[in-house]
Tab-separated table of C-alpha atoms in Angstrom:
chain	number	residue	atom	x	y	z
A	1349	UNK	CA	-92.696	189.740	104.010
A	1350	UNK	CA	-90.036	188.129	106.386
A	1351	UNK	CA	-87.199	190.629	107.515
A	1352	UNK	CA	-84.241	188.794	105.543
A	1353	UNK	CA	-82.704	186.382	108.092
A	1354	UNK	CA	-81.072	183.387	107.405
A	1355	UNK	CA	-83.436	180.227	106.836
A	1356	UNK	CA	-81.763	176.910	108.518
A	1357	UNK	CA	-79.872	174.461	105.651
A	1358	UNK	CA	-81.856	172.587	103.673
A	1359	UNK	CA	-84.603	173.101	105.709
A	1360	UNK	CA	-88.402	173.667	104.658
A	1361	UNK	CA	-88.271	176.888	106.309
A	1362	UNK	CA	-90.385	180.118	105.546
A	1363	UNK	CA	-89.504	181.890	101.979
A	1364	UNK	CA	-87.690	184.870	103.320
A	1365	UNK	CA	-85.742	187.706	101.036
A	1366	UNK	CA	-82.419	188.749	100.390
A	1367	UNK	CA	-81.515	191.883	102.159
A	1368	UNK	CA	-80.155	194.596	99.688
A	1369	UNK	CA	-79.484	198.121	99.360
A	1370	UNK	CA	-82.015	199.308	98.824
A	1371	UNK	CA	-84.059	196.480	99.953
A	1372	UNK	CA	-85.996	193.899	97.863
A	1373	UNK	CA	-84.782	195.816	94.008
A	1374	UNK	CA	-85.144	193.969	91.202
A	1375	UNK	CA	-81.816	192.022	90.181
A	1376	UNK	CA	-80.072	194.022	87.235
A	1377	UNK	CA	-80.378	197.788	88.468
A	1378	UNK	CA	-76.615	198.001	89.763
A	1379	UNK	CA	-77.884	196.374	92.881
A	1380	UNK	CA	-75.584	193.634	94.409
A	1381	UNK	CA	-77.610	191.217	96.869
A	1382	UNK	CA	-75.659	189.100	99.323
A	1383	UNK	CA	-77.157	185.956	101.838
A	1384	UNK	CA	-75.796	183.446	103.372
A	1385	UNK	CA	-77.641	180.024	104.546
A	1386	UNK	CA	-74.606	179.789	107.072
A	1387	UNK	CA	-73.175	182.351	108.728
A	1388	UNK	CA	-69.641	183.388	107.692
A	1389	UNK	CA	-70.200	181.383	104.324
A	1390	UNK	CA	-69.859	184.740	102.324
A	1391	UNK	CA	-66.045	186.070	102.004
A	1392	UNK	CA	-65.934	189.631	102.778
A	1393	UNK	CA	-63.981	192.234	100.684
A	1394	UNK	CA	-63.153	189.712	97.687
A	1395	UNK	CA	-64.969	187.378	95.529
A	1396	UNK	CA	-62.530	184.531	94.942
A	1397	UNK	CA	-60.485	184.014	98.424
A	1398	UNK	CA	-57.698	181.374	98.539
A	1399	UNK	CA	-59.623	179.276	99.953
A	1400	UNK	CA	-63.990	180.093	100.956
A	1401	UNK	CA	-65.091	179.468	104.345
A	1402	UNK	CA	-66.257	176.188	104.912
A	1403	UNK	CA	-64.573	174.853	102.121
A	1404	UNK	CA	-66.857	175.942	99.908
A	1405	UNK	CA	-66.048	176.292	95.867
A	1406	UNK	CA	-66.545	180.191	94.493
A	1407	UNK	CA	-68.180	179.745	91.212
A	1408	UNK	CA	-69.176	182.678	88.884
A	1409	UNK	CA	-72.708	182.968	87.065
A	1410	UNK	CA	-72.180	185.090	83.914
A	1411	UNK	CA	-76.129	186.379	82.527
A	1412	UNK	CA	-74.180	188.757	80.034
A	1413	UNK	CA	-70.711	189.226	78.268
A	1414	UNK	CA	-67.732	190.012	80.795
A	1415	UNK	CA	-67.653	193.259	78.458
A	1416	UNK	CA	-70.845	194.670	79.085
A	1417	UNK	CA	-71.414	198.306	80.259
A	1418	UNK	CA	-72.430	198.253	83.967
A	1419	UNK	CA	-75.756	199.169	84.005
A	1420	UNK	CA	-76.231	195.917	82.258
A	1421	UNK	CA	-73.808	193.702	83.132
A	1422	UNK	CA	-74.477	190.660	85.346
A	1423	UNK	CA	-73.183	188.026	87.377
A	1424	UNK	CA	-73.230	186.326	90.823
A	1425	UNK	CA	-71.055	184.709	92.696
A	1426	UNK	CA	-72.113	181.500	94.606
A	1427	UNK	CA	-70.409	180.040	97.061
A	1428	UNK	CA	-71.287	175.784	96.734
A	1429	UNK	CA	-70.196	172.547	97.993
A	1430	UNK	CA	-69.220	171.445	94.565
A	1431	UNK	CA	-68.568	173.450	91.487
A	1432	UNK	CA	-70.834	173.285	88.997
A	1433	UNK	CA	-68.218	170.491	86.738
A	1434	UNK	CA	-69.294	167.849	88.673
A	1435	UNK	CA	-72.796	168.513	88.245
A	1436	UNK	CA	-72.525	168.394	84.509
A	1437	UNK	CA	-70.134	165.492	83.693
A	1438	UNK	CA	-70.878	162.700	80.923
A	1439	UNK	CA	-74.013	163.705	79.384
A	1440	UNK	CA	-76.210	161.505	77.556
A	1441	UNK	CA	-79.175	162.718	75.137
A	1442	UNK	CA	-82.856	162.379	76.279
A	1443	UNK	CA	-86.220	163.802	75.221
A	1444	UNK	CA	-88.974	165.962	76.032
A	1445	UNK	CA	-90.602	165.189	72.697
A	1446	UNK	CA	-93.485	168.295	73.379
A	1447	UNK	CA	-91.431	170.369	74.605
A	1448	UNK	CA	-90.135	172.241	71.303
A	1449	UNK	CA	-87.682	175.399	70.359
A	1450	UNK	CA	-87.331	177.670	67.638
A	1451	UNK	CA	-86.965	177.180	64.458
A	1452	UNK	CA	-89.912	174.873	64.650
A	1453	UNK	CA	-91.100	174.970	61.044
A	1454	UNK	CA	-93.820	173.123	59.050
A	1455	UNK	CA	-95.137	171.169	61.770
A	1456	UNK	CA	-99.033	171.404	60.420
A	1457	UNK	CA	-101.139	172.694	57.959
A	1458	UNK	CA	-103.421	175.181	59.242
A	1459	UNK	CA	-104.254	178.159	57.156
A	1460	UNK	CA	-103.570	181.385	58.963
A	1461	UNK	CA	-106.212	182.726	60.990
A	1462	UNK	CA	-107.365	183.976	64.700
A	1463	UNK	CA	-106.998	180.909	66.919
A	1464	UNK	CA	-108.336	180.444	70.267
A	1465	UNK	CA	-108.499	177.050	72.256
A	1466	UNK	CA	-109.780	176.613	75.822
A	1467	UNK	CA	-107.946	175.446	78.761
A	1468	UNK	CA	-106.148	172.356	78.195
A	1469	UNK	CA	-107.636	169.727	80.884
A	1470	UNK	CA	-104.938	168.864	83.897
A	1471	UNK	CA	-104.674	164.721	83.033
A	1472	UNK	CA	-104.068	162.168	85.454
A	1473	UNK	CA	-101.348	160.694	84.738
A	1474	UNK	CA	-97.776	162.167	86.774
A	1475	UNK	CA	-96.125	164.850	85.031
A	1476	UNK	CA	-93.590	167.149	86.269
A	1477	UNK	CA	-93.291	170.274	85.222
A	1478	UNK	CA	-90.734	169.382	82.644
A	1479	UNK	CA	-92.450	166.590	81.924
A	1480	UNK	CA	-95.738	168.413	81.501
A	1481	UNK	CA	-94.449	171.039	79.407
A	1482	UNK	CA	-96.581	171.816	76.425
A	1483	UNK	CA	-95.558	174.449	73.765
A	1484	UNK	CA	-97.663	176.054	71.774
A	1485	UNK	CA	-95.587	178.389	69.315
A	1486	UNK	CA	-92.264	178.974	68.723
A	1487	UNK	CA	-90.815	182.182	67.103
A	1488	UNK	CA	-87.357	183.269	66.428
A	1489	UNK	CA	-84.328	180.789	66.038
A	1490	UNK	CA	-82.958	179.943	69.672
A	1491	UNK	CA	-79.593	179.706	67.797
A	1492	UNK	CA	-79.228	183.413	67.440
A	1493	UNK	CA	-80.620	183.865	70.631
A	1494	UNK	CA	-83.860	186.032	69.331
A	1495	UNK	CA	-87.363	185.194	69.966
A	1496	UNK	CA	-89.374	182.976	72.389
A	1497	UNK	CA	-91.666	179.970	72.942
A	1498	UNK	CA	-95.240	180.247	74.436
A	1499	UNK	CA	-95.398	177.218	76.379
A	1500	UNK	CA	-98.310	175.708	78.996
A	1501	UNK	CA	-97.442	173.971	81.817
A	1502	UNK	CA	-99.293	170.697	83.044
A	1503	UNK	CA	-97.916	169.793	86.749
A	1504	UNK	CA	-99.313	166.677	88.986
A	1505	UNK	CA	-96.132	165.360	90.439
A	1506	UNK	CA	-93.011	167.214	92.103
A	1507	UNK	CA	-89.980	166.864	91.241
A	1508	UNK	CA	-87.772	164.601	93.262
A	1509	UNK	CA	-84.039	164.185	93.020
A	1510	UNK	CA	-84.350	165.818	89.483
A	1511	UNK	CA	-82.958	168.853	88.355
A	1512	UNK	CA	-83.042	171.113	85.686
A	1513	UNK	CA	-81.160	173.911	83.782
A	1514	UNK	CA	-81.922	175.965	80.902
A	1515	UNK	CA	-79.057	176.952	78.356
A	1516	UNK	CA	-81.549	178.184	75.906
A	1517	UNK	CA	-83.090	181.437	77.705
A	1518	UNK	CA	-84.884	182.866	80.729
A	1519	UNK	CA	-88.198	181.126	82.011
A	1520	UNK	CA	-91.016	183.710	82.565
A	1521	UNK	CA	-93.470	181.394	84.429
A	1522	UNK	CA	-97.398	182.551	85.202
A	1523	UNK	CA	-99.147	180.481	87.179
A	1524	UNK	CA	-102.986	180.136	86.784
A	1525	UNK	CA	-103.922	177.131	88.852
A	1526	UNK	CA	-102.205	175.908	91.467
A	1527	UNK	CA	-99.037	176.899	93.417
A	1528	UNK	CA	-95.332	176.183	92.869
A	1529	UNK	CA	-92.509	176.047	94.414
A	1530	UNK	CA	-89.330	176.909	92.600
A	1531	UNK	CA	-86.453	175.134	94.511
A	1532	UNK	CA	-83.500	176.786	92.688
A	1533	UNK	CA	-79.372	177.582	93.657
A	1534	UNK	CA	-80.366	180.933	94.976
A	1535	UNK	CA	-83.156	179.689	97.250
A	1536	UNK	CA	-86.792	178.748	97.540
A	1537	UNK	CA	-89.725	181.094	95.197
A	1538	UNK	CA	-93.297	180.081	95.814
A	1539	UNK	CA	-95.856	181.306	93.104
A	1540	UNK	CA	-99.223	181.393	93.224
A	1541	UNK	CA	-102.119	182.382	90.727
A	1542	UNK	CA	-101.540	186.295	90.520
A	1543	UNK	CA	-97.568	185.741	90.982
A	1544	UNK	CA	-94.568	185.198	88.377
A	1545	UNK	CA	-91.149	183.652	88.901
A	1546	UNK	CA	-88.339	184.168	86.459
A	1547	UNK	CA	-86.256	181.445	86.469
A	1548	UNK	CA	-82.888	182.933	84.354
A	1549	UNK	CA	-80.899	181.261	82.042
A	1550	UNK	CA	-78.377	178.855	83.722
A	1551	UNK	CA	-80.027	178.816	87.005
A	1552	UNK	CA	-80.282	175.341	88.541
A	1553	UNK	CA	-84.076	174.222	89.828
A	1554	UNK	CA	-86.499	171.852	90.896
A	1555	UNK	CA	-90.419	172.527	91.322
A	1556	UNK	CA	-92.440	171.302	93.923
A	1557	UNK	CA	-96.238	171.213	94.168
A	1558	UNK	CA	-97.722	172.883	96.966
A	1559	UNK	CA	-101.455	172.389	96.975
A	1560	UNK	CA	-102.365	169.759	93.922
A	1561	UNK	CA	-102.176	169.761	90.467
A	1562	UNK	CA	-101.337	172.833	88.528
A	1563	UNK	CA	-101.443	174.689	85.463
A	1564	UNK	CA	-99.861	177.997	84.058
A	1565	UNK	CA	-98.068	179.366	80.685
A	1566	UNK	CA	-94.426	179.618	80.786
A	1567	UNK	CA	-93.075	182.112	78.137
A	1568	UNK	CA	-89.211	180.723	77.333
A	1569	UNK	CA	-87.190	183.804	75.869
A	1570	UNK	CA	-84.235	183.585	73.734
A	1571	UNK	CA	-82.982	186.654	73.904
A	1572	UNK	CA	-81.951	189.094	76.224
A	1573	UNK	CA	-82.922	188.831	79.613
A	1574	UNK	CA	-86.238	190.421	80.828
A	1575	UNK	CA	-85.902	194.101	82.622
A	1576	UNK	CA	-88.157	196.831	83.335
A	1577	UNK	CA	-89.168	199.370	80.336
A	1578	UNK	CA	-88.339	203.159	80.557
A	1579	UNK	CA	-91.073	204.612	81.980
A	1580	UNK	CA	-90.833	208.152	79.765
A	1581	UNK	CA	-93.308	210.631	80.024
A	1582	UNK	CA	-95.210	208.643	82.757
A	1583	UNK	CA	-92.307	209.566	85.612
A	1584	UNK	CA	-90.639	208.183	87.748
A	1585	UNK	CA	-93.633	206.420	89.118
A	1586	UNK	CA	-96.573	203.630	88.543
A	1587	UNK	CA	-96.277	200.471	86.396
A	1588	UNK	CA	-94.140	197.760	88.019
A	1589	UNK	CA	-91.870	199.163	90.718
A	1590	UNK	CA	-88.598	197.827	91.491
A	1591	UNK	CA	-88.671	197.510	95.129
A	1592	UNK	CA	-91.924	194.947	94.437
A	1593	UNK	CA	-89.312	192.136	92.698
A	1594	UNK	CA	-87.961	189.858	95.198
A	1595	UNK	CA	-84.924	187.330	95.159
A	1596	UNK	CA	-84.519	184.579	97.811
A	1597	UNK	CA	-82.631	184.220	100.514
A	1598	UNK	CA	-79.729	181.547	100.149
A	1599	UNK	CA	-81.255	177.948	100.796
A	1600	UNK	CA	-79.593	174.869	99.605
A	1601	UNK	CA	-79.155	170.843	99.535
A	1602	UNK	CA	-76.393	168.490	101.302
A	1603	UNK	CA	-77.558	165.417	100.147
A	1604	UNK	CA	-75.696	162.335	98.944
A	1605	UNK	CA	-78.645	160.687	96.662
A	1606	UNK	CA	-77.919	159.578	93.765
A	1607	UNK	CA	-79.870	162.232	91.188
A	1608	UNK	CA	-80.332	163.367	87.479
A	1609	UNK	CA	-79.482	166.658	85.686
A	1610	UNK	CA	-81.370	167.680	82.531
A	1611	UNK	CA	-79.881	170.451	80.569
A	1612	UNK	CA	-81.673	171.937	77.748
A	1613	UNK	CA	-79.054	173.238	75.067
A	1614	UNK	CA	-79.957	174.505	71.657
A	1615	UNK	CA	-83.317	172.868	71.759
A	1616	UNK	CA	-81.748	169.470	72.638
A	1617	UNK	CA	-82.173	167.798	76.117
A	1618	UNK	CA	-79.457	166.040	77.701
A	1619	UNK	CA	-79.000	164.481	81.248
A	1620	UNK	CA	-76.494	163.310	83.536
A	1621	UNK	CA	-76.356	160.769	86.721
A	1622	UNK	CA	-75.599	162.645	89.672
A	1623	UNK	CA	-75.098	161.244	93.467
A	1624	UNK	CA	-75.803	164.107	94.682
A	1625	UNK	CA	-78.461	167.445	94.591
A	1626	UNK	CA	-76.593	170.260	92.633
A	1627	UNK	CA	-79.096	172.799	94.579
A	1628	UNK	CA	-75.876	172.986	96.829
A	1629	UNK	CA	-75.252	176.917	97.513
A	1630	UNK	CA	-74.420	177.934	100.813
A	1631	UNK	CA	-74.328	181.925	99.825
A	1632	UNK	CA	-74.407	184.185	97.257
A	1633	UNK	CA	-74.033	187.404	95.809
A	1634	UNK	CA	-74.656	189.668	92.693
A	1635	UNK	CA	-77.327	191.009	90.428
A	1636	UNK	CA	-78.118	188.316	88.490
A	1637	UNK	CA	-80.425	185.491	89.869
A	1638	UNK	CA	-84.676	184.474	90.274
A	1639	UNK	CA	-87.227	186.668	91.307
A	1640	UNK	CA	-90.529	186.885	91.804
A	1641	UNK	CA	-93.559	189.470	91.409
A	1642	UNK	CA	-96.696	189.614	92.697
A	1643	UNK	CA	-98.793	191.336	89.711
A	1644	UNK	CA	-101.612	192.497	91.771
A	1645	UNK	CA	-98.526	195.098	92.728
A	1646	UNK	CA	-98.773	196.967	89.628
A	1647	UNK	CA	-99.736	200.131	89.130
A	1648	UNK	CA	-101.729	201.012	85.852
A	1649	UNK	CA	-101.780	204.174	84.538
A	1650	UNK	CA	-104.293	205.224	81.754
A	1651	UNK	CA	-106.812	207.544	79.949
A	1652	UNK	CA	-108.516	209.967	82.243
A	1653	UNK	CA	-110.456	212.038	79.996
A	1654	UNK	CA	-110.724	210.287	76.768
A	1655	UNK	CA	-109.900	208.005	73.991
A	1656	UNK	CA	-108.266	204.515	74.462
A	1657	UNK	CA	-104.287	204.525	74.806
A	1658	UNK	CA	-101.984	201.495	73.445
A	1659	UNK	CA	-101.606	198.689	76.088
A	1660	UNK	CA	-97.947	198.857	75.934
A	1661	UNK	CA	-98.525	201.089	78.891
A	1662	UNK	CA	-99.389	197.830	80.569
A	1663	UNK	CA	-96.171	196.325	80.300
A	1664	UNK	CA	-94.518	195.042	83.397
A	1665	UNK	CA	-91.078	193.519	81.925
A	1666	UNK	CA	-89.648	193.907	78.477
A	1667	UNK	CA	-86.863	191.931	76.690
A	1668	UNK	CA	-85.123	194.366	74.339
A	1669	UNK	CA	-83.904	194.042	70.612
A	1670	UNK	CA	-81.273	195.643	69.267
A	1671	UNK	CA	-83.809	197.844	67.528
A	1672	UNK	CA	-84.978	200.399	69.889
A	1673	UNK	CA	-88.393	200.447	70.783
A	1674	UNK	CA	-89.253	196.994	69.442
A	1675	UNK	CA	-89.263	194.330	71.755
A	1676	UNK	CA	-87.597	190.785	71.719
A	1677	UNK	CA	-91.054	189.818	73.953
A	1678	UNK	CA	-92.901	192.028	75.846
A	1679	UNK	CA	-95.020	190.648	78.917
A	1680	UNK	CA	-98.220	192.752	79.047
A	1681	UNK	CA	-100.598	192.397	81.831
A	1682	UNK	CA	-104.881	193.548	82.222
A	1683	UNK	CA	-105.637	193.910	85.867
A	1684	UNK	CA	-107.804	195.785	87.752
A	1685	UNK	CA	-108.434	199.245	87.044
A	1686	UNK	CA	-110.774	202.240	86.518
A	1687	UNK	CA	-112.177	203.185	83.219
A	1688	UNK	CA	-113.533	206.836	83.217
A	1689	UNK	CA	-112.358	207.934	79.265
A	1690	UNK	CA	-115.323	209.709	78.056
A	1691	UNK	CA	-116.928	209.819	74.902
A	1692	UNK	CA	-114.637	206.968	74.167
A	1693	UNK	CA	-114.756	203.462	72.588
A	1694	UNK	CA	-113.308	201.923	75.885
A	1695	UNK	CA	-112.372	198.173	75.323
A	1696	UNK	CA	-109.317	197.509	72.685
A	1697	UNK	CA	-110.332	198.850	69.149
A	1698	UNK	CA	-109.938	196.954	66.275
A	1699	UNK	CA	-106.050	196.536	65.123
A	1700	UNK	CA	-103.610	194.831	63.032
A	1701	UNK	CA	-99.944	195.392	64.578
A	1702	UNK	CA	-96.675	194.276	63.821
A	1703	UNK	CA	-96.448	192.532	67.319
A	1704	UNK	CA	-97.590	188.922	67.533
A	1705	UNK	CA	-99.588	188.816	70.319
A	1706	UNK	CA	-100.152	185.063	72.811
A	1707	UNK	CA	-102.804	185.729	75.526
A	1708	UNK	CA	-104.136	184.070	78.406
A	1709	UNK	CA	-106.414	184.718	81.051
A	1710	UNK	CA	-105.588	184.075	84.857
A	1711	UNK	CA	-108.602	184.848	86.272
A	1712	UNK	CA	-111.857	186.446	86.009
A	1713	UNK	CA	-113.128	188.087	82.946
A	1714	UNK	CA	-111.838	189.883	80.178
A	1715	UNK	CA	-113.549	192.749	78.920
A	1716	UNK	CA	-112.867	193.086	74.979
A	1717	UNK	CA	-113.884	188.885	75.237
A	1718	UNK	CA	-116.926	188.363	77.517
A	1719	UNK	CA	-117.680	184.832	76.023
A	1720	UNK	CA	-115.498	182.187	75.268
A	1721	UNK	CA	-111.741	182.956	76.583
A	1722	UNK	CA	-112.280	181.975	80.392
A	1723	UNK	CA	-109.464	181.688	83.036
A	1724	UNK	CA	-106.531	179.081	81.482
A	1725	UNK	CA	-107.482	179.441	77.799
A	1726	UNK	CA	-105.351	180.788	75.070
A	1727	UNK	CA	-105.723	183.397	71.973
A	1728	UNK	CA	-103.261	184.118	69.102
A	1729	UNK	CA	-103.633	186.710	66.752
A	1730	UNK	CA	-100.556	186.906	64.997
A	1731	UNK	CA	-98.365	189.426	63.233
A	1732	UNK	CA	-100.763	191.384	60.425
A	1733	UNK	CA	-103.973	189.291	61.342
A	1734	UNK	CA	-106.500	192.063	62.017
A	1735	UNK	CA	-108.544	190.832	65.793
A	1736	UNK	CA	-110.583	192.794	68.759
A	1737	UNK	CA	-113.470	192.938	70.468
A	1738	UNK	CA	-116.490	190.526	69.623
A	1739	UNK	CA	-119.914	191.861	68.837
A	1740	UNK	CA	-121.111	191.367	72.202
A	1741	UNK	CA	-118.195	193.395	73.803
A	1742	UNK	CA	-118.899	195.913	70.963
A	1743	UNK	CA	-122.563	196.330	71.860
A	1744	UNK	CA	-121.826	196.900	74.829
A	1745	UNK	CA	-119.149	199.546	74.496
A	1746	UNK	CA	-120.688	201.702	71.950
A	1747	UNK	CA	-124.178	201.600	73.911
A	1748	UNK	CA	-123.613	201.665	77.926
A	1749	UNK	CA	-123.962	205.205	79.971
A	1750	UNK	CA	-120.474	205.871	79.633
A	1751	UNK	CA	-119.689	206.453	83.540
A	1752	UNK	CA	-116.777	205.550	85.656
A	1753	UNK	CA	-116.420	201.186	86.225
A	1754	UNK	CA	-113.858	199.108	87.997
A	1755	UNK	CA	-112.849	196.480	85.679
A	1756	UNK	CA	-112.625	193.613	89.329
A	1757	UNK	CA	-111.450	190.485	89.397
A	1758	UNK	CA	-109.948	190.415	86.148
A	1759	UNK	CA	-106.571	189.305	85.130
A	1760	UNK	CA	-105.205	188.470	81.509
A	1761	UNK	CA	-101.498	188.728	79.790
A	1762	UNK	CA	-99.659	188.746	76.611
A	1763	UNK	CA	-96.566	187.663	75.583
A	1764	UNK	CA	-96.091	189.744	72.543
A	1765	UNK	CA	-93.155	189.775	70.322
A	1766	UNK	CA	-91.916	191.039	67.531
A	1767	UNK	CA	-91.423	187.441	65.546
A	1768	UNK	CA	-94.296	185.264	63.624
A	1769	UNK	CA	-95.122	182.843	66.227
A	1770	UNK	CA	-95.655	179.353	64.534
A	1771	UNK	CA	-97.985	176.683	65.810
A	1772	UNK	CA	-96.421	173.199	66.849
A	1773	UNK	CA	-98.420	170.466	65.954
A	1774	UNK	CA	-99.453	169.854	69.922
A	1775	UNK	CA	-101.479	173.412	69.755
A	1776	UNK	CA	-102.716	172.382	66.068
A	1777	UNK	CA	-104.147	169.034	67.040
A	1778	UNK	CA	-105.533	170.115	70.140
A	1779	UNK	CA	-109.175	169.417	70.822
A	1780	UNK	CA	-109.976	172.103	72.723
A	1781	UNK	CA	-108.704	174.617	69.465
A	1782	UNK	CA	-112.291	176.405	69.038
A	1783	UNK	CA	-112.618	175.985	65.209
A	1784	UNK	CA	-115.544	178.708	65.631
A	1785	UNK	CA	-113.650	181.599	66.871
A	1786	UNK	CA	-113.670	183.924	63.913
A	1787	UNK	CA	-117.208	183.834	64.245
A	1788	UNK	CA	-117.177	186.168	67.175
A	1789	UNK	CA	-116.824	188.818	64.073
A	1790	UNK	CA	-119.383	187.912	61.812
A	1791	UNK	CA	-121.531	189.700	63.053
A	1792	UNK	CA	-120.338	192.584	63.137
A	1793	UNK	CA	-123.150	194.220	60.042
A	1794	UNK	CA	-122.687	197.133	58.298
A	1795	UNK	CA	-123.441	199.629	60.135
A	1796	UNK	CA	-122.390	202.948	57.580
A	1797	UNK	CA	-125.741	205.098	56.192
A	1798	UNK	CA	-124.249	207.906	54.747
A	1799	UNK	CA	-125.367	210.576	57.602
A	1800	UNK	CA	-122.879	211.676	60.255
């Protein structure tokens, strides 16, 4: 990881990270990062001077009420050639017709069921990765700013001289093919299979291909903004550590082309014509900006002597409710790791939870689905709907010499909420939905003859 100085303007230059104290924590923990792309750009000792070096505007980013408690209150200050009013000036409506937001109601009529369809095929013709965004479910109303959209991303062309903001909620993308680069106010994020980038709400971006055509899942939450869950019992240690989230250095644009905006707002899409690139932040400070994670960072913890524990302790970032405990979304990851419980059913049992569960698979194999879900498919077993391993996976389990394994080259993920996550008619229609999948379970026999 490069040591934090400052990449030339504009320029193409290596991603580098913001300095902080303590380096490289994850925005929101009381830590206040500061870069500048030029140096001097960043007043020193107050955040609004008479007039900013370089005759630069000071602009505040707000990610929470003014009011907020500390601990959770965020903002940054940027420090741009033009305030942020000239980027969004005369708006005119525009669509992104499969790109949809809660309350999405009624759009099909599928019974309700397990679902599972296989990866959707990259297509030929250019799409950007707005638009090549494909949503799958929706859950929550955006307009009260609870629940989420499950979204997949098709990408073949970058974006050029088009921008993009997000009014709606946060952007929790996971790459699974292909690499991106996240152009955004704060600097330059590239993310690769294994990687996320959280691109928060308000935040200004473009995305750039890297090496071809790409695909991922992009989970779009409404509600509050993503943070790491109390670790508890576990310590002070394992899971996803702070110091592993990174935030760019300050990177921007001085060009004079002419240029669109596209702001999503309430589930609406609106754009304005722009001679110039809004990605035009000189330096910046504050808690509240992207970041990035590699998730092969992660620590699991788990069961070292028996019995199989709840894959909450999997969770790498949670978006809180104002019920405690349950979560707005939850983003659960599978990764590499030992299993060693003895005399124990090891793969997921068999459930039916309150949680509405969206998976994918990054890479590799997952071990509760051996056949079937491979690397860029999708399941959904919704809120109530009993799911778990197939008969293969449970043949397995309740037969193999029960010694210690390394689960290798294996990477899967949920975005689990607490809402009903309802199908759009995209995901309904979709020819790779596997009508068959229920029939994983069936057979599954009776087993029971009366003797212990």
């Amino acid at each position: 990881m490069a040591d934090g100085s400052k990449p030339a303007a504009g320029a193409a230059a290596e991603l580098q990270w913001t300095k902080a104290t303590p380096a490289g924590y994850m925005p929101g923990f009381g830590n206040d990062f500061e870069t500048e792309a030029l140096p001097g750009a960043l007043p020193i000792g107050q955040n609004s001077p008479q007039k900013a070096p370089y005759g630069l505007y000071a602009e505040q980013l707000s990610g929470s009420p003014f009011t907020a408690p500390r601990g959770t209150n965020e903002r940054s200050w940027l420090y741009r050639i033009r305030p942020s009013v000239r980027h969004a000036q005369k708006f005119k409506k525009t669509t992104l017709p499969l790109w949809k937001t809660a309350p999405a109601l009624g759009e099909h009529d599928l019974p309700i069921g397990q679902l599972r369809w296989g990866p959707l095929p990259i297509p030929k013709e250019k799409l950007t990765f707005l638009t090549g965004m494909r949503t799958m479910t929706t859950s929550g109303d955006v307009n009260t700013q609870a629940g989420m959209a499950a979204h997949i991303y098709l990408v073949t062309a970058s974006m050029e001289n088009e921008y993009f903001y997000n009014a709606d909620g946060e952007l929790l993308v996971v790459p699974q093919q292909g690499s991106l680069r996240f152009f955004t106010e704060f600097g330059r994020i590239d993310a690769a299979p294994g990687d996320i980038c959280v691109i928060p709400r308000g935040v200004k971006f473009k995305v750039e291909l890297i090496d071809g055509p790409a695909r991922g899942y992009v989970c779009e939450n409404y509600g509050a903004k993503f943070t790491l869950p109390d670790r508890g019992p576990i310590g002070a240690n394992c899971l996803a550590n702070a110091r592993d989230f990174k935030t760019p250095v300050a990177a921007f644009e001085d060009k004079e082309t002419n240029s669109t905006l596209i702001v999503k707002w309430c589930g609406s899409f609106n754009v304005a014509e722009i001679g110039h690139s809004p990605l035009d932040v000189v330096a910046w400070h504050g808690n509240y900006a992207p970041y990035k994670y590699d998730l092969r960072t992660f620590s699991p913890v788990g069961a070292i002597l028996f019995d199989h524990p709840d894959p909450s302790i999997f969770t790498v970032l949670t978006a809180p409710s104002e019920t405690a405990g349950t979560a707005n979304v939850d983003f659960v990851i599978f990764p590499e790791r030992w299993s060693v419980a003895e005399h124990s059913f090891r793969p997921p049992w068999y459930h039916m939870n309150i949680m509405s569960e969206f998976m994918g698979l990054i890479y590799g194999v997952y071990d509760a689905r051996p056949e079937g879900f491979v690397p860029g498919a999708v399941s959904l077993h919704n809120c109530m709907l009993p799911h778990g391993p197939d008969k293969l996976a449970y043949d397995h389990a309740t037969q193999v010499e029960l010694k210690p394994v390394k689960l290798t080259n294996t990477l899967a993920f949920m975005f689990e909420t607490r809402f009903p996550q309802h199908l759009t008619k995209f995901a309904a229609e979709l020819d790779t939905l596997q009508q068959n999948y229920p029939d994983c379970w069936t057979p599954l026999d009776k087993q029971f003859n009366g003797k212990p």
